Coordinates of C-alpha atoms in Angstrom, one line a residue:
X1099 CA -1.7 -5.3 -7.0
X1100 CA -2.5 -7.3 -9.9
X1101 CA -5.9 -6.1 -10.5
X1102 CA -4.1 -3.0 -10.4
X1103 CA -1.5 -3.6 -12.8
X1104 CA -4.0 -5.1 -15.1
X1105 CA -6.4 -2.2 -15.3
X1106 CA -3.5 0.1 -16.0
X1107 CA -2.2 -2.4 -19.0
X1108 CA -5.8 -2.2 -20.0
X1109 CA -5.8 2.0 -20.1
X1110 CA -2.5 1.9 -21.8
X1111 CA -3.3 -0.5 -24.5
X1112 CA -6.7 1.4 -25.3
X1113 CA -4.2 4.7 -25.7
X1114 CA -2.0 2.5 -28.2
X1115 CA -5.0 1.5 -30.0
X1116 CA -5.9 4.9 -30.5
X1117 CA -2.9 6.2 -30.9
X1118 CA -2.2 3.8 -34.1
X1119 CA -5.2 4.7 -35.5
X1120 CA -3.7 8.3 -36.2
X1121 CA -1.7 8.5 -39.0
X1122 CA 1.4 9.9 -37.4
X1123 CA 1.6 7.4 -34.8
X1124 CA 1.1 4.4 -37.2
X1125 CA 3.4 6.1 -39.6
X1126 CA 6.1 4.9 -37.1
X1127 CA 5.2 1.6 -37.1
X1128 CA 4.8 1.2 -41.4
X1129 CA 1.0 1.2 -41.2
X1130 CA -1.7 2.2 -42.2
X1131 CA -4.8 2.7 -39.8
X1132 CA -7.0 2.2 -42.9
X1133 CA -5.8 -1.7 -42.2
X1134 CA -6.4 -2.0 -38.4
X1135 CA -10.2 -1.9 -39.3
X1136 CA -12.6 0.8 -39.4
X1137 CA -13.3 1.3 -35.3
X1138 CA -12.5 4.9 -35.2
X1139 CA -15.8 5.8 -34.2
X1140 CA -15.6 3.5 -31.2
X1141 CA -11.7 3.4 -30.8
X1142 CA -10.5 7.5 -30.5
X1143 CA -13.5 8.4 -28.3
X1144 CA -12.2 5.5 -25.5
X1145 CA -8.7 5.5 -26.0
X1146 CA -8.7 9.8 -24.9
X1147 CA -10.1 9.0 -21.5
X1148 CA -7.8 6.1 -21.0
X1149 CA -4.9 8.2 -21.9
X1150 CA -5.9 10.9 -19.3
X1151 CA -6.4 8.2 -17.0
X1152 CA -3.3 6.6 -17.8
X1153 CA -1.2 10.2 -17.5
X1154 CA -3.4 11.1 -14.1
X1155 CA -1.9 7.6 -12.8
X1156 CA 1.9 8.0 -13.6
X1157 CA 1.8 11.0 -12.3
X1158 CA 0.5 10.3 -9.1
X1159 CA 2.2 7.2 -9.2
X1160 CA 5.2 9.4 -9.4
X1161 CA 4.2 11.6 -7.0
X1162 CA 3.6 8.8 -4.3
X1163 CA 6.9 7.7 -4.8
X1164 CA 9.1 11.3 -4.2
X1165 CA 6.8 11.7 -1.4
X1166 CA 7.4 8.4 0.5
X1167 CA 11.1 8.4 -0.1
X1168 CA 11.7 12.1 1.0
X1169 CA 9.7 11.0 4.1
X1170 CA 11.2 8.2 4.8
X1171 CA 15.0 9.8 4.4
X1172 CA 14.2 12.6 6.7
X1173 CA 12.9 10.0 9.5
X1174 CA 16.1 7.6 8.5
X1175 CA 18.7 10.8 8.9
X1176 CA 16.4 11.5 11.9
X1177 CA 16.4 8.5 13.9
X1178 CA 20.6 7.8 12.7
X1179 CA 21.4 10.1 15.6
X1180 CA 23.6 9.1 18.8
X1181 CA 20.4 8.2 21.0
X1182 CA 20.0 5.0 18.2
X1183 CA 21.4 1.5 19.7
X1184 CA 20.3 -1.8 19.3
X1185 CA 17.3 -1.3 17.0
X1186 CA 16.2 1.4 19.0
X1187 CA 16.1 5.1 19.0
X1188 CA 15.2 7.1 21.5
X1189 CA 14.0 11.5 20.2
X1190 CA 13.9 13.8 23.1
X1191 CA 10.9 15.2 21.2
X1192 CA 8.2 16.3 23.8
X1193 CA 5.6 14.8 21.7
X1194 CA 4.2 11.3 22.4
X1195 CA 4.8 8.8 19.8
X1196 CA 6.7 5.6 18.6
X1197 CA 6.7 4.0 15.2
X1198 CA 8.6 1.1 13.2
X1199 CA 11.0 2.3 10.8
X1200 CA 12.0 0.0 8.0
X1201 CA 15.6 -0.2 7.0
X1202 CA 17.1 0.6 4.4
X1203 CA 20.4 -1.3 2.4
X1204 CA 20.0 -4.5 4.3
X1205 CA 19.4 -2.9 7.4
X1206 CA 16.7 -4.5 9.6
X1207 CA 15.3 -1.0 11.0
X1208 CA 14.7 -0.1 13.7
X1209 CA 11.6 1.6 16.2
X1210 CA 11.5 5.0 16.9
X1211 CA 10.2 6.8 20.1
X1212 CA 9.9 9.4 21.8
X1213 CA 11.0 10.5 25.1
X1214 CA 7.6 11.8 25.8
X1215 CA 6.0 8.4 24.9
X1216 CA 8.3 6.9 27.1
X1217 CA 7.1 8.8 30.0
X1218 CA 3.8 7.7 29.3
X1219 CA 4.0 4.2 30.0
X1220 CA 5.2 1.5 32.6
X1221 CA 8.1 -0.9 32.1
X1222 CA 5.6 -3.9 31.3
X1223 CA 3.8 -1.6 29.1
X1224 CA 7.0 -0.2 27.1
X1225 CA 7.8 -3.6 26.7
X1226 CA 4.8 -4.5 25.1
X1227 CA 4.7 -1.3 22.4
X1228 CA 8.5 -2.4 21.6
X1229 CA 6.9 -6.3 21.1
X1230 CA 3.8 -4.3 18.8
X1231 CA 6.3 -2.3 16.7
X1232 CA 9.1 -5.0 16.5
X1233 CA 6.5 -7.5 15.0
X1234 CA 6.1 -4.8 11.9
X1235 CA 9.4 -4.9 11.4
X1236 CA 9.7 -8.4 11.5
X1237 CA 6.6 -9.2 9.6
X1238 CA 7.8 -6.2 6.9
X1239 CA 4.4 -5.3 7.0
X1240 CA 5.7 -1.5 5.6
X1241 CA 5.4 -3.9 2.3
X1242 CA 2.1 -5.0 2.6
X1243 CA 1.2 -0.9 3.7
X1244 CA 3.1 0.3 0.7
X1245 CA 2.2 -2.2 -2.1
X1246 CA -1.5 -1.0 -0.9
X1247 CA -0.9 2.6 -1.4
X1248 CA 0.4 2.1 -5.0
X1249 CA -2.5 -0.4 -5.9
X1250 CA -5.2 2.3 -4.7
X1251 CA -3.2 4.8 -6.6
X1252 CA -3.4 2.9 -9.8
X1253 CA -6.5 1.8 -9.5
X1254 CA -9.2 4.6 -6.9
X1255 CA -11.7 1.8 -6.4
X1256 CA -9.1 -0.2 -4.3
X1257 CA -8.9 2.7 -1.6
X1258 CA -11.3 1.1 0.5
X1259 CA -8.9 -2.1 1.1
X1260 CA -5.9 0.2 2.9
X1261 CA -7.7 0.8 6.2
X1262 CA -9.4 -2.3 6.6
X1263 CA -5.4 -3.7 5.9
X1264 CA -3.9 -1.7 8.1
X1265 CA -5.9 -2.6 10.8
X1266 CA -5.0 -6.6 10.1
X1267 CA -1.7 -5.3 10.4
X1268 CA -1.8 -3.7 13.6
X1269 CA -3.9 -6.6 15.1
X1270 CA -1.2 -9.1 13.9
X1271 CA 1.1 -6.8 16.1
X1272 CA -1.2 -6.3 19.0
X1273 CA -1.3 -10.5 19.1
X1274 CA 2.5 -10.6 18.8
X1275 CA 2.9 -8.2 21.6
X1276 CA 0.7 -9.7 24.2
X1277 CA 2.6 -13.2 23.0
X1278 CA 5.7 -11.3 23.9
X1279 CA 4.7 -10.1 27.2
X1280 CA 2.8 -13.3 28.2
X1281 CA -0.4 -11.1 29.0
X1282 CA -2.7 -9.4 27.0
X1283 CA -3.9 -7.0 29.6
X1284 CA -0.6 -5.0 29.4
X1285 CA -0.7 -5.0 25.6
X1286 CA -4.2 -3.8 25.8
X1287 CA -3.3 -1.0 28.6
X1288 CA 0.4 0.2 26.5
X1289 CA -2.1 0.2 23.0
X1290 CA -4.6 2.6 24.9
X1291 CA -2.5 5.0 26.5
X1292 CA -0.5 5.4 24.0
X1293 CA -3.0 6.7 21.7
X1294 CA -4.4 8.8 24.6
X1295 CA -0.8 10.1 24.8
X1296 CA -0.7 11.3 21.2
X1297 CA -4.2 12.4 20.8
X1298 CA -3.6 14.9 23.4
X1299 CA -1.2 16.5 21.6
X1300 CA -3.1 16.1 18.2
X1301 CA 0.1 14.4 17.0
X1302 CA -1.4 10.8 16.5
X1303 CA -0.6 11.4 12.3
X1304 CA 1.8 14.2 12.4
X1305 CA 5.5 12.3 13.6
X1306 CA 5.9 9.4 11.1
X1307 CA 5.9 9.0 7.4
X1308 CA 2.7 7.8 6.1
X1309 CA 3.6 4.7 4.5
X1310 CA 4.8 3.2 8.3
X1311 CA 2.5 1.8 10.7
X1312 CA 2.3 3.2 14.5
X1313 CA 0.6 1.4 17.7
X1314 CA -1.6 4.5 17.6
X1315 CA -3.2 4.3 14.4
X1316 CA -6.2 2.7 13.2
X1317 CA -9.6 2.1 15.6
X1318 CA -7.6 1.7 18.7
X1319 CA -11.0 1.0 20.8
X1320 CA -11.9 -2.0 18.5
X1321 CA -8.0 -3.1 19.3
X1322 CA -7.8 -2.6 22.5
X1323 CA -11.7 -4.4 23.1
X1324 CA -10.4 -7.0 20.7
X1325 CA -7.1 -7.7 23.3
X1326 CA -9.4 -7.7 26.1
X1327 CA -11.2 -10.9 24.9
X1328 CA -10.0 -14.0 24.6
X1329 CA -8.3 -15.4 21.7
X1330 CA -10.7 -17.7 19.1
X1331 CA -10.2 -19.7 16.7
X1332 CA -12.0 -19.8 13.2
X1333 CA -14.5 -22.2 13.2
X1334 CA -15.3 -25.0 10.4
X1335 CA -18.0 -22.1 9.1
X1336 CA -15.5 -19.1 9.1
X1337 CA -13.4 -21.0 7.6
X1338 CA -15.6 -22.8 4.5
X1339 CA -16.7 -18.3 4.3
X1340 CA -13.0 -17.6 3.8
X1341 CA -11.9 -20.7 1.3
X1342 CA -15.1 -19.4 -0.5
X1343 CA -13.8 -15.7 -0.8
X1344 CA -10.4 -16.5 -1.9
X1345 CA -12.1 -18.6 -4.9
X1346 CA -13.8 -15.6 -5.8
X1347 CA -11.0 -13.3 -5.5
X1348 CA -8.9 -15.7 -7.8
X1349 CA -11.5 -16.5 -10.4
X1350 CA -11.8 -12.6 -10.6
X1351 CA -7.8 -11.7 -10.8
X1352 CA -7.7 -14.8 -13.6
X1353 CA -10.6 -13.0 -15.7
X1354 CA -8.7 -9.9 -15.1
X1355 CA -5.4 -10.8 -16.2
X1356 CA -6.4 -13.1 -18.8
X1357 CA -8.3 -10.2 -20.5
X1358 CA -5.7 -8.4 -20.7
X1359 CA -3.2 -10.7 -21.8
X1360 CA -6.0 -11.5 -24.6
X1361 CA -6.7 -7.5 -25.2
X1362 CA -2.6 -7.2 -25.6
X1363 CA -2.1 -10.4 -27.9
X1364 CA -5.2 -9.1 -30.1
X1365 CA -3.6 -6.0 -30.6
X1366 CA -0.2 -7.4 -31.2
X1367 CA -1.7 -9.6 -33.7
X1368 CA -3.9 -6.9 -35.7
X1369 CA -0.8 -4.8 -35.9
X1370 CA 1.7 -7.5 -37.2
X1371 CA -1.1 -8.0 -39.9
X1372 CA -1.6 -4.7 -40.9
X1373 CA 1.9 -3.8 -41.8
X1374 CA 2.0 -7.5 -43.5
X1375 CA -0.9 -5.7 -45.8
X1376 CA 0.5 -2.2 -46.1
X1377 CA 4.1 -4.1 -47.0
X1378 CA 2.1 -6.8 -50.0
X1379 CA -0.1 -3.3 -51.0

């Protein structure tokens, strides 16, 4: 999300810079553009693409939002009706699936399922999808989803993070569940039938907002193979790799930002002077 953020601070002060080199713009701010330096040759042909960029952004940006929030409402008013108790609610919808809604004002949220989904499972193996989809909720991991989905939308290159996150998410879930049921056998068994369930009715995608994670989604054969092993730990190597990453990762987001904190100050600083000259001229 910061690289994100920065990039579009980047595009937006390229569009400023151009903009104050047109007259009418820097008119506004008592300047001339004759005083920011003579860069138009460089400066007009970057900041129209930035500005484009920057338009194409907010309005997808925009978009995203109306999009997830009408979703989300329609499950909310959906999933508010007199089946709901206890963090549950049960649709007599004769298509297979069961997702964790977040709350909304305060609320914890709750999991939603279907009758049909239901039906498709054992007790221990019910048990198990409720431990999977109560571990989003308690982990908020609809934050984690969400704040992905506005970072690739900001910035395209970061699209190739959301599936590879979504699928940490749903392992961190498929752990939690077969802690919760003391056996990772049924967790395995409720994650695979489950997504047999909705696949037969081609509904795996089609009963949940997008922004909210489902047992069903993701490479459920990797998940389910994954539960079928036994749990290791990170070794000393795995974990010198990973320490090694993150140092990368921050060294990279600290270049990122501090470029364009220096990119924003050097502008601020070439404006303030150039209506200092304009003013003494």
């Amino acid at each position: 999300m910061v690289l994100a953020s920065c990039s579009t601070a980047v595009l937006g002060l390229l569009a400023l810079t151009g903009a104050l080199h047109l007259a009418p713009f820097a008119a506004l701010e008592n300047l001339s553009p004759h005083w920011l330096g003579d860069h138009t040759w460089l400066t007009l042909p970057a900041a129209w693409p930035a500005t484009a960029l920057l338009a194409f952004g907010t309005v997808k940006t925009v978009s995203l939002t109306i999009r997830t929030w009408r979703e989300l409402r329609t499950a909310w008013s959906t999933a508010g009706g007199p089946e709901s108790a206890g963090g549950l609610s049960v649709s007599p919808d004769s298509h297979p699936y069961a997702y964790a809604l977040p709350g909304r004002r305060g609320s914890p949220g709750r999991i939603v399922v279907s009758a049909a989904m239901l039906r498709a499972l054992d007790p221990r193996e019910r048990e198990a999808l409720f431990a999977h989809e109560r571990a989003h909720l308690t982990g908020r991991h609809h934050l984690f989803l969400g704040v992905a989905h506005l970072a690739a939308t900001l910035h395209p290159v970061l699209r190739g993070l959301r599936e590879p996150l979504a699928y940490a998410l749903e392992r961190w879930a498929d752990e939690a569940a077969a802690t919760a049921v003391g056996d990772r056998r049924p967790a395995a068994r409720a994650i695979g039938r489950a997504a047999l369930a909705a696949d037969q009715h081609n509904r795996r995608d089609a009963d949940h907002p997008r922004t909210v994670l489902t047992a069903t989604s993701g490479p459920v054969p990797l998940r389910v193979s994954a539960l079928l092993q036994s749990p290791s730990g990170t070794g000393p190597s795995g974990r010198r790799s990973r320490c090694v990453i993150a140092v990368a990762l921050l060294v990279c987001l600290a270049a990122t930002t501090g470029s364009a904190v220096h990119a924003a100050d050097d502008l601020h600083t070439t404006a303030e002077i150039a209506q200092s000259d304009t003013a003494s001229y």
